[in-house]
Short mmCIF file of the C-alpha atoms (twelve columns), coordinates in Angstrom:
data_MODEL
# 
_entry.id   MODEL 
# 
loop_
_atom_site.group_PDB 
_atom_site.id 
_atom_site.type_symbol 
_atom_site.label_atom_id 
_atom_site.label_alt_id 
_atom_site.label_comp_id 
_atom_site.label_asym_id 
_atom_site.label_seq_id 
_atom_site.Cartn_x 
_atom_site.Cartn_y 
_atom_site.Cartn_z 
_atom_site.pdbx_PDB_model_num 
ATOM 1   C CA . HIS A 1   -112.864 -20.436 -29.289 1 
ATOM 2   C CA . LEU A 2   -113.105 -18.364 -32.441 1 
ATOM 3   C CA . ILE A 3   -113.259 -14.612 -32.035 1 
ATOM 4   C CA . ARG A 4   -116.062 -12.921 -33.909 1 
ATOM 5   C CA . MET A 5   -115.311 -9.457  -35.257 1 
ATOM 6   C CA . THR A 6   -117.597 -8.895  -38.250 1 
ATOM 7   C CA . GLY A 7   -119.870 -11.862 -37.820 1 
ATOM 8   C CA . ASP A 8   -117.306 -14.047 -39.601 1 
ATOM 9   C CA . PRO A 9   -115.102 -16.448 -37.627 1 
ATOM 10  C CA . VAL A 10  -111.393 -15.738 -37.597 1 
ATOM 11  C CA . ARG A 11  -109.647 -18.322 -39.756 1 
ATOM 12  C CA . GLY A 12  -106.111 -19.296 -40.583 1 
ATOM 13  C CA . VAL A 13  -105.285 -18.613 -44.212 1 
ATOM 14  C CA . HIS A 14  -102.300 -20.963 -44.346 1 
ATOM 15  C CA . ARG A 15  -101.012 -23.828 -42.260 1 
ATOM 16  C CA . LEU A 16  -97.863  -24.918 -40.487 1 
ATOM 17  C CA . ASP A 17  -96.713  -28.521 -40.206 1 
ATOM 18  C CA . HIS A 18  -97.465  -30.132 -36.854 1 
ATOM 19  C CA . GLY A 19  -94.713  -29.189 -34.406 1 
ATOM 20  C CA . THR A 20  -93.660  -26.065 -36.326 1 
ATOM 21  C CA . SER A 21  -93.535  -22.856 -34.303 1 
ATOM 22  C CA . GLY A 22  -93.764  -19.262 -35.436 1 
ATOM 23  C CA . LEU A 23  -95.862  -16.872 -37.423 1 
ATOM 24  C CA . MET A 24  -99.208  -17.517 -39.076 1 
ATOM 25  C CA . ILE A 25  -101.751 -15.227 -40.707 1 
ATOM 26  C CA . PHE A 26  -105.362 -15.188 -39.562 1 
ATOM 27  C CA . ALA A 27  -108.107 -13.305 -41.388 1 
ATOM 28  C CA . ARG A 28  -110.853 -11.471 -39.512 1 
ATOM 29  C CA . SER A 29  -113.288 -11.354 -42.431 1 
ATOM 30  C CA . SER A 30  -114.300 -13.495 -45.381 1 
ATOM 31  C CA . ALA A 31  -113.101 -10.805 -47.787 1 
ATOM 32  C CA . ALA A 32  -109.654 -10.723 -46.186 1 
ATOM 33  C CA . ALA A 33  -109.494 -14.531 -46.127 1 
ATOM 34  C CA . GLU A 34  -110.298 -14.739 -49.845 1 
ATOM 35  C CA . ALA A 35  -107.750 -12.024 -50.659 1 
ATOM 36  C CA . PHE A 36  -105.066 -13.810 -48.630 1 
ATOM 37  C CA . ASP A 37  -105.915 -17.102 -50.359 1 
ATOM 38  C CA . GLY A 38  -105.188 -15.375 -53.666 1 
ATOM 39  C CA . ALA A 39  -101.993 -13.791 -52.309 1 
ATOM 40  C CA . PHE A 40  -100.698 -17.199 -51.212 1 
ATOM 41  C CA . ARG A 41  -101.627 -18.787 -54.556 1 
ATOM 42  C CA . SER A 42  -99.772  -16.034 -56.447 1 
ATOM 43  C CA . HIS A 43  -96.810  -16.235 -54.019 1 
ATOM 44  C CA . ALA A 44  -97.249  -12.588 -52.994 1 
ATOM 45  C CA . VAL A 45  -96.783  -13.501 -49.318 1 
ATOM 46  C CA . ARG A 46  -93.064  -13.815 -48.623 1 
ATOM 47  C CA . ARG A 47  -92.053  -16.332 -45.929 1 
ATOM 48  C CA . THR A 48  -88.812  -17.387 -44.342 1 
ATOM 49  C CA . TYR A 49  -88.144  -20.230 -41.947 1 
ATOM 50  C CA . LEU A 50  -85.374  -21.195 -39.557 1 
ATOM 51  C CA . ALA A 51  -84.570  -24.876 -39.146 1 
ATOM 52  C CA . LEU A 52  -82.003  -27.106 -37.499 1 
ATOM 53  C CA . CYS A 53  -80.736  -29.933 -39.681 1 
ATOM 54  C CA . HIS A 54  -78.210  -32.745 -39.632 1 
ATOM 55  C CA . GLY A 55  -75.051  -32.107 -41.632 1 
ATOM 56  C CA . HIS A 56  -73.848  -28.998 -43.425 1 
ATOM 57  C CA . PRO A 57  -75.674  -28.195 -46.664 1 
ATOM 58  C CA . ALA A 58  -73.989  -25.828 -49.108 1 
ATOM 59  C CA . ALA A 59  -75.645  -22.417 -49.252 1 
ATOM 60  C CA . PRO A 60  -76.959  -20.523 -51.018 1 
ATOM 61  C CA . ALA A 61  -78.883  -23.148 -52.927 1 
ATOM 62  C CA . ARG A 62  -82.155  -23.614 -54.736 1 
ATOM 63  C CA . TRP A 63  -84.028  -26.806 -53.957 1 
ATOM 64  C CA . ASP A 64  -86.583  -27.252 -56.718 1 
ATOM 65  C CA . GLU A 65  -87.230  -30.973 -56.961 1 
ATOM 66  C CA . PRO A 66  -90.867  -31.883 -57.519 1 
ATOM 67  C CA . LEU A 67  -92.452  -33.500 -54.498 1 
ATOM 68  C CA . THR A 68  -94.838  -36.432 -54.384 1 
ATOM 69  C CA . LEU A 69  -97.560  -35.653 -51.879 1 
ATOM 70  C CA . ARG A 70  -99.310  -38.529 -50.181 1 
ATOM 71  C CA . LYS A 71  -102.174 -36.996 -48.247 1 
ATOM 72  C CA . PRO A 72  -104.347 -39.476 -46.357 1 
ATOM 73  C CA . ASP A 73  -107.505 -38.337 -48.149 1 
ATOM 74  C CA . GLY A 74  -106.360 -38.769 -51.751 1 
ATOM 75  C CA . PRO A 75  -104.025 -40.447 -54.239 1 
ATOM 76  C CA . PRO A 76  -100.340 -39.458 -54.466 1 
ATOM 77  C CA . ARG A 77  -99.651  -36.555 -56.783 1 
ATOM 78  C CA . GLU A 78  -96.501  -34.817 -57.972 1 
ATOM 79  C CA . VAL A 79  -96.281  -31.053 -57.442 1 
ATOM 80  C CA . SER A 80  -93.627  -28.450 -58.132 1 
ATOM 81  C CA . ALA A 81  -91.950  -26.951 -55.078 1 
ATOM 82  C CA . VAL A 82  -89.173  -24.407 -54.626 1 
ATOM 83  C CA . THR A 83  -87.272  -23.805 -51.395 1 
ATOM 84  C CA . ARG A 84  -84.330  -21.413 -51.359 1 
ATOM 85  C CA . LEU A 85  -81.594  -22.126 -48.820 1 
ATOM 86  C CA . LEU A 86  -80.345  -18.629 -48.011 1 
ATOM 87  C CA . THR A 87  -77.738  -19.508 -45.368 1 
ATOM 88  C CA . ALA A 88  -76.512  -22.550 -43.467 1 
ATOM 89  C CA . LEU A 89  -74.556  -21.741 -40.312 1 
ATOM 90  C CA . PRO A 90  -72.576  -24.740 -39.024 1 
ATOM 91  C CA . ALA A 91  -73.517  -25.869 -35.521 1 
ATOM 92  C CA . GLY A 92  -71.475  -28.894 -34.474 1 
ATOM 93  C CA . PRO A 93  -72.687  -31.878 -36.521 1 
ATOM 94  C CA . GLY A 94  -75.652  -29.853 -37.783 1 
ATOM 95  C CA . ALA A 95  -76.561  -26.441 -39.117 1 
ATOM 96  C CA . LEU A 96  -78.982  -23.590 -38.575 1 
ATOM 97  C CA . LEU A 97  -80.750  -23.000 -41.884 1 
ATOM 98  C CA . HIS A 98  -82.427  -19.820 -43.099 1 
ATOM 99  C CA . LEU A 99  -84.866  -20.730 -45.873 1 
ATOM 100 C CA . ALA A 100 -87.310  -18.897 -48.128 1 
ATOM 101 C CA . LEU A 101 -90.368  -20.570 -49.608 1 
ATOM 102 C CA . ASP A 102 -91.277  -19.748 -53.187 1 
ATOM 103 C CA . THR A 103 -94.123  -22.269 -53.021 1 
ATOM 104 C CA . GLY A 104 -96.049  -23.638 -50.089 1 
ATOM 105 C CA . ARG A 105 -96.415  -27.400 -50.285 1 
ATOM 106 C CA . TRP A 106 -97.268  -29.928 -47.615 1 
ATOM 107 C CA . HIS A 107 -94.000  -30.835 -45.750 1 
ATOM 108 C CA . GLN A 108 -92.012  -28.888 -48.370 1 
ATOM 109 C CA . VAL A 109 -89.039  -27.792 -46.236 1 
ATOM 110 C CA . ARG A 110 -88.860  -31.158 -44.483 1 
ATOM 111 C CA . LEU A 111 -88.929  -33.123 -47.737 1 
ATOM 112 C CA . HIS A 112 -86.411  -30.919 -49.530 1 
ATOM 113 C CA . ALA A 113 -83.983  -31.037 -46.590 1 
ATOM 114 C CA . ALA A 114 -84.282  -34.835 -46.387 1 
ATOM 115 C CA . LEU A 115 -83.903  -35.237 -50.176 1 
ATOM 116 C CA . HIS A 116 -80.645  -33.284 -49.976 1 
ATOM 117 C CA . GLY A 117 -79.329  -35.507 -47.171 1 
ATOM 118 C CA . HIS A 118 -79.929  -33.031 -44.338 1 
ATOM 119 C CA . PRO A 119 -83.092  -34.081 -42.481 1 
ATOM 120 C CA . LEU A 120 -84.442  -31.695 -39.889 1 
ATOM 121 C CA . LEU A 121 -83.958  -32.549 -36.244 1 
ATOM 122 C CA . GLY A 122 -87.095  -33.961 -34.670 1 
ATOM 123 C CA . ASP A 123 -88.668  -34.936 -37.999 1 
ATOM 124 C CA . ARG A 124 -90.202  -38.296 -37.194 1 
ATOM 125 C CA . THR A 125 -91.725  -38.612 -40.673 1 
ATOM 126 C CA . HIS A 126 -88.848  -37.772 -43.022 1 
ATOM 127 C CA . GLY A 127 -85.855  -37.799 -40.654 1 
ATOM 128 C CA . ASP A 128 -83.656  -40.358 -38.955 1 
ATOM 129 C CA . PRO A 129 -84.417  -40.866 -35.236 1 
ATOM 130 C CA . THR A 130 -81.006  -42.470 -34.650 1 
ATOM 131 C CA . LEU A 131 -79.319  -39.194 -35.659 1 
ATOM 132 C CA . ASP A 132 -81.578  -37.260 -33.273 1 
ATOM 133 C CA . ARG A 133 -80.852  -39.302 -30.121 1 
ATOM 134 C CA . PRO A 134 -77.810  -37.363 -28.837 1 
ATOM 135 C CA . PHE A 135 -79.671  -34.035 -29.099 1 
ATOM 136 C CA . ARG A 136 -83.091  -35.042 -27.724 1 
ATOM 137 C CA . PRO A 137 -85.297  -32.784 -29.883 1 
ATOM 138 C CA . ARG A 138 -88.763  -32.545 -28.362 1 
ATOM 139 C CA . ARG A 139 -90.395  -31.494 -31.607 1 
ATOM 140 C CA . LEU A 140 -89.730  -30.669 -35.227 1 
ATOM 141 C CA . ALA A 141 -86.905  -28.103 -35.404 1 
ATOM 142 C CA . LEU A 142 -88.726  -25.804 -37.835 1 
ATOM 143 C CA . HIS A 143 -89.805  -22.221 -37.157 1 
ATOM 144 C CA . SER A 144 -91.823  -19.763 -39.272 1 
ATOM 145 C CA . HIS A 145 -89.496  -16.763 -38.907 1 
ATOM 146 C CA . THR A 146 -90.809  -13.929 -41.113 1 
ATOM 147 C CA . LEU A 147 -93.943  -13.031 -43.026 1 
ATOM 148 C CA . GLU A 148 -94.119  -10.104 -45.457 1 
ATOM 149 C CA . PHE A 149 -97.204  -9.078  -47.397 1 
ATOM 150 C CA . ASP A 150 -99.346  -6.226  -48.605 1 
ATOM 151 C CA . HIS A 151 -102.604 -6.004  -46.682 1 
ATOM 152 C CA . PRO A 152 -105.258 -7.484  -48.961 1 
ATOM 153 C CA . ILE A 153 -107.776 -4.697  -48.299 1 
ATOM 154 C CA . THR A 154 -105.719 -1.535  -47.622 1 
ATOM 155 C CA . GLY A 155 -102.537 -2.358  -49.547 1 
ATOM 156 C CA . ALA A 156 -100.373 -1.349  -46.558 1 
ATOM 157 C CA . GLN A 157 -97.064  -3.220  -46.398 1 
ATOM 158 C CA . PHE A 158 -96.412  -5.447  -43.392 1 
ATOM 159 C CA . ARG A 159 -93.372  -7.370  -42.186 1 
ATOM 160 C CA . PHE A 160 -93.444  -9.545  -39.086 1 
ATOM 161 C CA . GLU A 161 -90.518  -11.400 -37.525 1 
ATOM 162 C CA . MET A 162 -90.453  -13.873 -34.653 1 
ATOM 163 C CA . PRO A 163 -87.119  -14.957 -33.185 1 
ATOM 164 C CA . LEU A 164 -86.187  -18.575 -32.645 1 
ATOM 165 C CA . PRO A 165 -88.105  -19.873 -29.597 1 
ATOM 166 C CA . ARG A 166 -86.330  -20.905 -26.394 1 
ATOM 167 C CA . ASP A 167 -86.629  -24.667 -27.022 1 
ATOM 168 C CA . LEU A 168 -84.910  -24.367 -30.416 1 
ATOM 169 C CA . VAL A 169 -82.266  -22.007 -28.989 1 
ATOM 170 C CA . ASP A 170 -81.538  -24.711 -26.390 1 
ATOM 171 C CA . LEU A 171 -81.441  -27.388 -29.108 1 
ATOM 172 C CA . LEU A 172 -79.011  -25.252 -31.127 1 
ATOM 173 C CA . ALA A 173 -76.786  -24.981 -28.032 1 
ATOM 174 C CA . ARG A 174 -76.845  -28.801 -27.685 1 
ATOM 175 C CA . LEU A 175 -75.830  -29.143 -31.343 1 
ATOM 176 C CA . ARG A 176 -72.941  -26.770 -30.746 1 
ATOM 177 C CA . GLY A 177 -71.919  -28.735 -27.650 1 
ATOM 178 C CA . GLU A 178 -72.540  -25.735 -25.386 1 
ATOM 179 C CA . CYS A 179 -74.536  -27.674 -22.799 1 
# 
């Protein structure tokens, strides 16, 4: 059910890939939704993600390969995309990644990680299920960790952080061989 505050339905102003946990922004008015749309287009909303991947990518790094998007409702198209790998903490045969998005493209983190030879655990679209078997991921190991933005109406600065959820903490422990 949508909550009605000002007569407008609450709506998400960005999306997360299916299976991704974490923070999202919802607007309670049309004016706020439009302002957030502009903030996302101008990259004024700062976002970081945590992810579990196969292998040990070198960090810091800037992944800026263009991506070819193949959405079901249209022809493939090439778009620019920038993901910054801030840190990569080794965890057994994998790593815990801390990433910042400079752009927000469909499957961006997943595609960049896979292109660099480090697919995310649980990624059934761009990953390798044979690599996942020993760790039994139940979903995509991707988590929207922080969101920072200026409120589109008041200008107040906000920063939200959500820790890694229990299922990904358990998956990290399995990667490390702790259980």
